PDB file of C-alpha atoms in Angstrom:
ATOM      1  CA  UNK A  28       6.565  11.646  -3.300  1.00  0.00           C
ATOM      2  CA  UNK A  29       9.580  12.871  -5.667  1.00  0.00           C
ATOM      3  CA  UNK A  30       8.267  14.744  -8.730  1.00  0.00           C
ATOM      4  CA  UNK A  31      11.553  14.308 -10.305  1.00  0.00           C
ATOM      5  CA  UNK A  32      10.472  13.213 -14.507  1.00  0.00           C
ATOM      6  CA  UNK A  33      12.796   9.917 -15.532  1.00  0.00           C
ATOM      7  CA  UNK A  34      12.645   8.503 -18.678  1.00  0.00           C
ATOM      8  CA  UNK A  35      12.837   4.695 -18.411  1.00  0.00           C
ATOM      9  CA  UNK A  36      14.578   3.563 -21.931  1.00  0.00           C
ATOM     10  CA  UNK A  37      14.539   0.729 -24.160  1.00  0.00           C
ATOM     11  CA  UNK A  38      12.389  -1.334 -21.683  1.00  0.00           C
ATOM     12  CA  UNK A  39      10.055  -4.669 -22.371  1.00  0.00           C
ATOM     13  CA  UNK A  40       7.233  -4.150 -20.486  1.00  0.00           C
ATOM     14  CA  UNK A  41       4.295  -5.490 -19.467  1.00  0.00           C
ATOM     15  CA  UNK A  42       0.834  -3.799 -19.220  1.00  0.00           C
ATOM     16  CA  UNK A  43      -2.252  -5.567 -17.436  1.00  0.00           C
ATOM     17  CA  UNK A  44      -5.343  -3.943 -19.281  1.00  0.00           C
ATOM     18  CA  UNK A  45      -5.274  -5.523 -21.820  1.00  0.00           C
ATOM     19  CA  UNK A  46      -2.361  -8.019 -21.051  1.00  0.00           C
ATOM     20  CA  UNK A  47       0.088  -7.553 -23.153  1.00  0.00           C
ATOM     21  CA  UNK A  48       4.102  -7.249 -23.323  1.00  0.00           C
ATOM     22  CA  UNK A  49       5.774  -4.634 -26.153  1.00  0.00           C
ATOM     23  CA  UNK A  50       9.254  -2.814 -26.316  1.00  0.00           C
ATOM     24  CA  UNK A  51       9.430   0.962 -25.529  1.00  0.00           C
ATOM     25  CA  UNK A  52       9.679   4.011 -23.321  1.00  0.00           C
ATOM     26  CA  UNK A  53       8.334   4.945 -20.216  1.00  0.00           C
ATOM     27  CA  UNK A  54       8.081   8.342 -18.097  1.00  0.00           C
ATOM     28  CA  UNK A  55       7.312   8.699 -14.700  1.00  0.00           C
ATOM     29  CA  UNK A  56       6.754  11.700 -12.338  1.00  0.00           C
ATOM     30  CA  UNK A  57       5.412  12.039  -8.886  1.00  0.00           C
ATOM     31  CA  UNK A  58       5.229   8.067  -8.777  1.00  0.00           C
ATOM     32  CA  UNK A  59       2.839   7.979 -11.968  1.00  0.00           C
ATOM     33  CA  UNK A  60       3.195   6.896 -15.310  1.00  0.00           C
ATOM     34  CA  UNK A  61       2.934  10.054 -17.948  1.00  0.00           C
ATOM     35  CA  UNK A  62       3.979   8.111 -21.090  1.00  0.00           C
ATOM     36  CA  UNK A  63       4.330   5.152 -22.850  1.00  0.00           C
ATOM     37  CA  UNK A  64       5.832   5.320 -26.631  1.00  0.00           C
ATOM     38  CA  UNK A  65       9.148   4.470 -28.291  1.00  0.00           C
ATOM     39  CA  UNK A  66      12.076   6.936 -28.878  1.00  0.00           C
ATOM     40  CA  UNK A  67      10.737   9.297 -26.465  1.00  0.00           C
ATOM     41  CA  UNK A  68      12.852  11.887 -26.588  1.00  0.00           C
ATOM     42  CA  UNK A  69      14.446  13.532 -22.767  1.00  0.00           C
ATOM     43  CA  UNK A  70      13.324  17.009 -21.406  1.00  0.00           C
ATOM     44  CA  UNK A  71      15.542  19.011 -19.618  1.00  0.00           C
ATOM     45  CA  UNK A  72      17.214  18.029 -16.320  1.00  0.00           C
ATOM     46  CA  UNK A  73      15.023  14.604 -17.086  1.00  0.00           C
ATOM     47  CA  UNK A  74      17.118  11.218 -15.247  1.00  0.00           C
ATOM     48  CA  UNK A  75      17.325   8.622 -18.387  1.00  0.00           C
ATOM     49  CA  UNK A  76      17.533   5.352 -17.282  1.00  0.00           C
ATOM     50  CA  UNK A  77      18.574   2.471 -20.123  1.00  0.00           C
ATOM     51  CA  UNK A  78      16.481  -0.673 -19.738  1.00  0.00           C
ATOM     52  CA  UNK A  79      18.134  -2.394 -22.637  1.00  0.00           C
ATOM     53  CA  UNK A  80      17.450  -6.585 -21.810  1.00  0.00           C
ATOM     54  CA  UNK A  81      15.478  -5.866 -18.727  1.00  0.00           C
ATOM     55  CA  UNK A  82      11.866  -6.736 -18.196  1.00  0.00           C
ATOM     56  CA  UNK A  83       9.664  -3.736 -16.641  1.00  0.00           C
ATOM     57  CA  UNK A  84       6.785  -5.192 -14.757  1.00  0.00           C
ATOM     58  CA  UNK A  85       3.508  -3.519 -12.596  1.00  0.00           C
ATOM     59  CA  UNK A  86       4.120  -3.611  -8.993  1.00  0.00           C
ATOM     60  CA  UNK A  87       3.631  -7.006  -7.098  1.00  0.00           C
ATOM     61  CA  UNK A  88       0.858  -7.845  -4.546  1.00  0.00           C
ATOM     62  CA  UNK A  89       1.736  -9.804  -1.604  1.00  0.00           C
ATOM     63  CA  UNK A  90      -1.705 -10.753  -0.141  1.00  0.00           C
ATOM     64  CA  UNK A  91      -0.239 -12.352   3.214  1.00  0.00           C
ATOM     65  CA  UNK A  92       2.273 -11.796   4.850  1.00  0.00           C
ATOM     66  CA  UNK A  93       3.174 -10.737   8.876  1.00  0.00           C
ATOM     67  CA  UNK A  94       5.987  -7.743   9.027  1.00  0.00           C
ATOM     68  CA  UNK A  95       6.616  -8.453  12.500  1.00  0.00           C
ATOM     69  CA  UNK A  96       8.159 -11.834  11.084  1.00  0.00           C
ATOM     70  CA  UNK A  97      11.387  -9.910   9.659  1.00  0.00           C
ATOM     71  CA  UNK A  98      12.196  -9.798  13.454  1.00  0.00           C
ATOM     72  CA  UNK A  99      12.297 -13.984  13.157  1.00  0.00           C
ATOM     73  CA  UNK A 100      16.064 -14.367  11.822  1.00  0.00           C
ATOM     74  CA  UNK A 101      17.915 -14.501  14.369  1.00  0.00           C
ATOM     75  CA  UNK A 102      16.199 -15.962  16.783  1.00  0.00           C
ATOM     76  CA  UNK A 103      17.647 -18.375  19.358  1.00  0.00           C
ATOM     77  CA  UNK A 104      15.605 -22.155  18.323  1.00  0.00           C
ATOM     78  CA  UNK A 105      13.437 -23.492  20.905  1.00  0.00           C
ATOM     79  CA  UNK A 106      14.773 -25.535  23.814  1.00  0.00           C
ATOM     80  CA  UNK A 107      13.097 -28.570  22.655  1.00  0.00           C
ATOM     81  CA  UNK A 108      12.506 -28.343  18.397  1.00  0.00           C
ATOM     82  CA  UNK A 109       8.338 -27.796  17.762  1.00  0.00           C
ATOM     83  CA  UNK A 110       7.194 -31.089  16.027  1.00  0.00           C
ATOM     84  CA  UNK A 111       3.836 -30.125  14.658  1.00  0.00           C
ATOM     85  CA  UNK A 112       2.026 -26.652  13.024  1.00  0.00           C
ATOM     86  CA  UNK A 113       0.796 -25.969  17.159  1.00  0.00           C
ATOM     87  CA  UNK A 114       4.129 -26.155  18.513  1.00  0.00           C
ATOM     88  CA  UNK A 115       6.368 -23.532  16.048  1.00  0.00           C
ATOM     89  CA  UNK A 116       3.228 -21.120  16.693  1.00  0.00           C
ATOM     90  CA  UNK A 117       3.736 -21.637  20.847  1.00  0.00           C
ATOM     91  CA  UNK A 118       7.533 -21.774  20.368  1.00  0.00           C
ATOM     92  CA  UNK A 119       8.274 -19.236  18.088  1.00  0.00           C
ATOM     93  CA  UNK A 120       5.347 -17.380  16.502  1.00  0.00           C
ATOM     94  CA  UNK A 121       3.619 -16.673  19.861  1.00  0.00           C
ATOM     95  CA  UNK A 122       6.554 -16.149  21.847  1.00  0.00           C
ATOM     96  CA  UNK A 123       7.793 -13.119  19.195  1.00  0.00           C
ATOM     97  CA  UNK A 124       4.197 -11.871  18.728  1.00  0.00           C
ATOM     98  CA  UNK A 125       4.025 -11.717  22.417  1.00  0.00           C
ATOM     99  CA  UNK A 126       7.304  -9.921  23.040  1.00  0.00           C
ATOM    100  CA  UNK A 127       6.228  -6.998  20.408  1.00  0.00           C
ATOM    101  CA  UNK A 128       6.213  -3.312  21.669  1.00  0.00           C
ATOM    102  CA  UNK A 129       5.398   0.084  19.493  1.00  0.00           C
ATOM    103  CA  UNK A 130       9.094   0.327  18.627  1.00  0.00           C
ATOM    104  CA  UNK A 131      10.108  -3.379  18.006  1.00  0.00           C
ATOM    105  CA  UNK A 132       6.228  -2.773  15.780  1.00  0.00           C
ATOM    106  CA  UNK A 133       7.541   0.064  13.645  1.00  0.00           C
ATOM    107  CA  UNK A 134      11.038  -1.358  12.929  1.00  0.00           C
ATOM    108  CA  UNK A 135      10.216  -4.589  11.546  1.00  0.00           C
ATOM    109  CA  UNK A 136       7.288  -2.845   9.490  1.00  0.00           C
ATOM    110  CA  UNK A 137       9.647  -0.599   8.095  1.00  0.00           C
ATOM    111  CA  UNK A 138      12.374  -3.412   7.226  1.00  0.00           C
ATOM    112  CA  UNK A 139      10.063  -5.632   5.670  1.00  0.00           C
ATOM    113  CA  UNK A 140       8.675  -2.701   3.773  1.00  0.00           C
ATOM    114  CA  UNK A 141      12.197  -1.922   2.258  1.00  0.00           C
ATOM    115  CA  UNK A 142      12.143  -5.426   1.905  1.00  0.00           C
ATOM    116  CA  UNK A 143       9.153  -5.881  -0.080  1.00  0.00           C
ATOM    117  CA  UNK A 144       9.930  -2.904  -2.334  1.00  0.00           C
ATOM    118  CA  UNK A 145      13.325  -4.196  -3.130  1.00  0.00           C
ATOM    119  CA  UNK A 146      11.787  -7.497  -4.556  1.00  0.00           C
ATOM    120  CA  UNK A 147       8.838  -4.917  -6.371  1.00  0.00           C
ATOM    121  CA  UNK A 148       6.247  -5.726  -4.639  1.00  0.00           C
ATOM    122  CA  UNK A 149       4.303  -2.763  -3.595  1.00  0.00           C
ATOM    123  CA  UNK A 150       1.142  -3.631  -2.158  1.00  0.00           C
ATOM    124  CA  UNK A 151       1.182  -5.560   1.061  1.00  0.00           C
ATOM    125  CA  UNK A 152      -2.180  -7.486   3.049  1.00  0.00           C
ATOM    126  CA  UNK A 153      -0.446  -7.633   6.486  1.00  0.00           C
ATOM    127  CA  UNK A 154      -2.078  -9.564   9.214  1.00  0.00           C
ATOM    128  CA  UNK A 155      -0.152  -8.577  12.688  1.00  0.00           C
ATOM    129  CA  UNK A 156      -0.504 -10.156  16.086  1.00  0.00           C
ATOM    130  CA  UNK A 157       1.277  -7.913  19.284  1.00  0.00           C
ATOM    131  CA  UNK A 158      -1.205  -9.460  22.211  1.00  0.00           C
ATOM    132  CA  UNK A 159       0.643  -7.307  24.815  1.00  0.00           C
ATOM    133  CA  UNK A 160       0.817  -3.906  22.177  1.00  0.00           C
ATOM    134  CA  UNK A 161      -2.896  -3.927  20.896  1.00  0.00           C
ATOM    135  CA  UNK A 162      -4.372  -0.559  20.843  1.00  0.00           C
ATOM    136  CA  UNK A 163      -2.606   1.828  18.175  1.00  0.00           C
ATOM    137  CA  UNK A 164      -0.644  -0.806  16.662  1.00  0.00           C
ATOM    138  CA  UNK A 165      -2.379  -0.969  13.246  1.00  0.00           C
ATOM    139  CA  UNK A 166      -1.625   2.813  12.965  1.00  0.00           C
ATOM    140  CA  UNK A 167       2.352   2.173  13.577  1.00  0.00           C
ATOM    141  CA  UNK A 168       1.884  -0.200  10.965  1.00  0.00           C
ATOM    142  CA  UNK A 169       0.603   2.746   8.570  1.00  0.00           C
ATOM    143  CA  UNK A 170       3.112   5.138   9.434  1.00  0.00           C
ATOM    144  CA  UNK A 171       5.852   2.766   7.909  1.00  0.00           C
ATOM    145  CA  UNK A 172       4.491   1.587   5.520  1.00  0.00           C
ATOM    146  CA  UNK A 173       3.541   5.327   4.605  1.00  0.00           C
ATOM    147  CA  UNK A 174       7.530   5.918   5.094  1.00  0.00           C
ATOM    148  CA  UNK A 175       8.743   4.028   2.512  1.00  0.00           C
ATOM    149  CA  UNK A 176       5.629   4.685  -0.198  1.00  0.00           C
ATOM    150  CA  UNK A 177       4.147   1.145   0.182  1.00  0.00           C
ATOM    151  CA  UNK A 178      -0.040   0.568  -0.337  1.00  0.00           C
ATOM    152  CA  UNK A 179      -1.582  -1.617   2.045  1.00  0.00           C
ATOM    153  CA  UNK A 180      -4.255  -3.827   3.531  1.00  0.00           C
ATOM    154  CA  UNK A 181      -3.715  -3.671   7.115  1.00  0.00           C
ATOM    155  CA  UNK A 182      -5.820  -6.115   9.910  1.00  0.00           C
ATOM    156  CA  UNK A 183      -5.336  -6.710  13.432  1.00  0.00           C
ATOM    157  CA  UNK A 184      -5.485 -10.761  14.440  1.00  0.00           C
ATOM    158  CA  UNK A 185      -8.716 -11.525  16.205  1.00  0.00           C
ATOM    159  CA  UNK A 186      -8.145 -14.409  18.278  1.00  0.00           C
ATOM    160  CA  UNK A 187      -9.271 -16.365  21.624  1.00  0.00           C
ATOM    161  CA  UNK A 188      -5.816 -17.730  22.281  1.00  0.00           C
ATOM    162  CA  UNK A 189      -5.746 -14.899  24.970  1.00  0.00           C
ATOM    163  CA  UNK A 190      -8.650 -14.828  26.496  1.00  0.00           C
ATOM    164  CA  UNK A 191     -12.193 -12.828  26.047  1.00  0.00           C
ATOM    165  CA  UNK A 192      -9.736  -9.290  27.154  1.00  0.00           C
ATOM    166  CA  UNK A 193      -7.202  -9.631  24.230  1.00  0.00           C
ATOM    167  CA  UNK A 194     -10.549 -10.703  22.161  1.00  0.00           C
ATOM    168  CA  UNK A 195     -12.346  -7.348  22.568  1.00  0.00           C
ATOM    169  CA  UNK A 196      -9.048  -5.536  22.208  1.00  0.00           C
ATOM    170  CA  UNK A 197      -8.768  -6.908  18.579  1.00  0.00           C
ATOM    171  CA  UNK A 198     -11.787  -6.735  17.423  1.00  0.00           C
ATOM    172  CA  UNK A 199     -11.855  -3.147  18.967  1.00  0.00           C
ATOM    173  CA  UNK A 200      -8.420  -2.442  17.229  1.00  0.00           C
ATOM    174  CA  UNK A 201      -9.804  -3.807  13.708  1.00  0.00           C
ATOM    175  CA  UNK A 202     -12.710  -0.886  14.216  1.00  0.00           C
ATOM    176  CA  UNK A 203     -11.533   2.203  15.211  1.00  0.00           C
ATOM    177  CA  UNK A 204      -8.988   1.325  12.016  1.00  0.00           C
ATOM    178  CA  UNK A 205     -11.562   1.022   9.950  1.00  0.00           C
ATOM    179  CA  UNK A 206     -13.258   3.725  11.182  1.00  0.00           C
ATOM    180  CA  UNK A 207     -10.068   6.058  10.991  1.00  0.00           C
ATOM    181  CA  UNK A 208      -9.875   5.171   6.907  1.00  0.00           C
ATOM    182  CA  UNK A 209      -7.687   8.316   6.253  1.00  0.00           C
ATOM    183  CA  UNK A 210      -4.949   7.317   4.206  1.00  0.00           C
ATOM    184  CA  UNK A 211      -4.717   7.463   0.467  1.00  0.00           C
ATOM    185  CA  UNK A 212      -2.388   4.227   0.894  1.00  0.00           C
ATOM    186  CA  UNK A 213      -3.734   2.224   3.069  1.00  0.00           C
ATOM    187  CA  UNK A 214      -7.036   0.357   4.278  1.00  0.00           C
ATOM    188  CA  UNK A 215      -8.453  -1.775   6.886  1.00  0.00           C
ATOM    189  CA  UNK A 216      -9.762  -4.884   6.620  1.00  0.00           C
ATOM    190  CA  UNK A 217     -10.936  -7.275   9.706  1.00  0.00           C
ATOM    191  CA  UNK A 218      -8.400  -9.794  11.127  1.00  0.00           C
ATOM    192  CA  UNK A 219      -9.540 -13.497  12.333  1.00  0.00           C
ATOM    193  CA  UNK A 220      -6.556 -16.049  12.822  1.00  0.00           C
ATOM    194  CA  UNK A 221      -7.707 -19.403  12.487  1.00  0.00           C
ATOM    195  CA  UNK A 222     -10.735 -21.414  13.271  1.00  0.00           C
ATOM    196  CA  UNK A 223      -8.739 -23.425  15.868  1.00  0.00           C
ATOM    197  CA  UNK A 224      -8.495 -20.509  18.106  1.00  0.00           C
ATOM    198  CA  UNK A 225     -11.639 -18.950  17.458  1.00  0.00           C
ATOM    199  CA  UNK A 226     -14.813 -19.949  19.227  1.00  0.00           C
ATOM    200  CA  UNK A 227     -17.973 -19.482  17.023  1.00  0.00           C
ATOM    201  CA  UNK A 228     -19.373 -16.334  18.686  1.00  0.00           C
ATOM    202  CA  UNK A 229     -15.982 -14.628  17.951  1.00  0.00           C
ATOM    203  CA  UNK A 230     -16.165 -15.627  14.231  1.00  0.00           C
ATOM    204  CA  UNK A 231     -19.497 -14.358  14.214  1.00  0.00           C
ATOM    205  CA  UNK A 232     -18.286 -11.008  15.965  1.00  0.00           C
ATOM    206  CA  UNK A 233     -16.076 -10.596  13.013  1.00  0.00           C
ATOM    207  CA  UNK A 234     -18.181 -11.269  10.199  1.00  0.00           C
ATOM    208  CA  UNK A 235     -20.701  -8.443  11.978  1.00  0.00           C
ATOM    209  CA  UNK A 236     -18.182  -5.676  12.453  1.00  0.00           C
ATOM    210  CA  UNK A 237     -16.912  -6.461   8.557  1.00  0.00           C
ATOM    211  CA  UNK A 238     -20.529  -6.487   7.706  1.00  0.00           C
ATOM    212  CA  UNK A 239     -20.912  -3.527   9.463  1.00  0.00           C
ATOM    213  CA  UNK A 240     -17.922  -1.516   7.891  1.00  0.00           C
ATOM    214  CA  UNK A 241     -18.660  -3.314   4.047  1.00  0.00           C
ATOM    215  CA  UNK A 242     -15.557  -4.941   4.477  1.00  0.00           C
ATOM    216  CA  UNK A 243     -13.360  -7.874   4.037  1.00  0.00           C
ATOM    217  CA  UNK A 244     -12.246 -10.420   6.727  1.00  0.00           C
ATOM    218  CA  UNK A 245      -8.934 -11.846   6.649  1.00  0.00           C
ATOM    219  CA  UNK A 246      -8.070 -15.477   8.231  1.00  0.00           C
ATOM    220  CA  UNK A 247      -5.901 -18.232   8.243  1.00  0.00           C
ATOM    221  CA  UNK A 248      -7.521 -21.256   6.367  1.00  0.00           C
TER     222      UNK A 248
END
């Protein structure tokens, strides 16, 4: 994390606790806030930034969203166009999700990180699928997100669509995440994709193993 002061100038901001927008100065170090106040004056060797007619805001929170999707544009359409929700999951979602390795993983965490930061969001709930890439994924996920300074909420997606083998994988994924917890940026939560590929005992095998770790679950309503 750079440690390097700057002075943010002449900014409207907003602060959350208590709500509330004013006009002033802000300094930052070592990805904290030090000060707010207005005419603070520079220190030494101190970047000043001039935020005349700009709006500072907190970070934003995406709370869904699949990084393995920046990997999407681009790709060649279907043969036949999907006409309904089940087809663009079989002819596009499942087919990429499918085709995910550790590298193609870490690359389109890592863009849509850069992505997300550029836009200021920088807190990201990411539910990821790789049915052929299971075990270790949720860690590759960490390490870029970790990269570029994002938080996160990280879950692997618990579903039947493969069979009761992918199944266990996932849910086995989701724990040993959750039981790894060693990141001052990111967490675990469970992931569970939707009820129409999840039998009951598998919706119940999530709700134990979040019960279990005092945890969240994650799922496609």
């Amino acid at each position: 994390m750079p440690t390097q002061s700057i002075l943010l100038k002449n900014a409207t901001f907003t602060t959350l606790h208590p709500p509330r927008l004013q006009l002033g100065d802000v300094r930052i170090a070592g990805g904290k806030i030090l000060q707010i106040g207005t005419d603070l004056n520079a220190e030494p060797r101190e970047e000043v930034v001039d935020l005349h007619a700009k709006l500072l805001l907190p970070g934003f929170v995406c709370a869904h969203t699949h990084l393995y999707s920046s990997l999407a544009r681009g790709m060649p359409p279907a043969t036949s166009p999907p006409l309904n929700f089940l087809e663009i999951l079989q002819k596009i979602w499942w087919r990429l999700d499918q085709a995910l390795d550790e590298e193609s993983i870490y690359y389109s965490a890592l863009i849509g990180a850069i992505e997300a930061v550029q836009c200021g969001t920088t807190t990201l709930v990411d539910h990821h699928a790789s049915p052929n890439c299971i075990d270790g994924s949720l860690d590759i996920l960490q390490e870029a997100l970790e990269k570029v300074g994002l938080r996160g909420v990280l879950c692997y997606e618990v579903t039947d669509r493969g069979g009761p083998e992918k199944r266990r994988a996932g849910l086995a994924e989701n724990e040993r995440f959750l039981k790894k917890q060693n990141s001052e940026l990111v967490r675990g939560l469970v992931g569970a994709h939707a009820s129409f590929t999840l039998e009951d005992e598998t919706l119940a095998a999530c709700a134990d193993l979040a019960a279990r770790w005092n945890t969240g679950i994650h799922i496609h309503v």
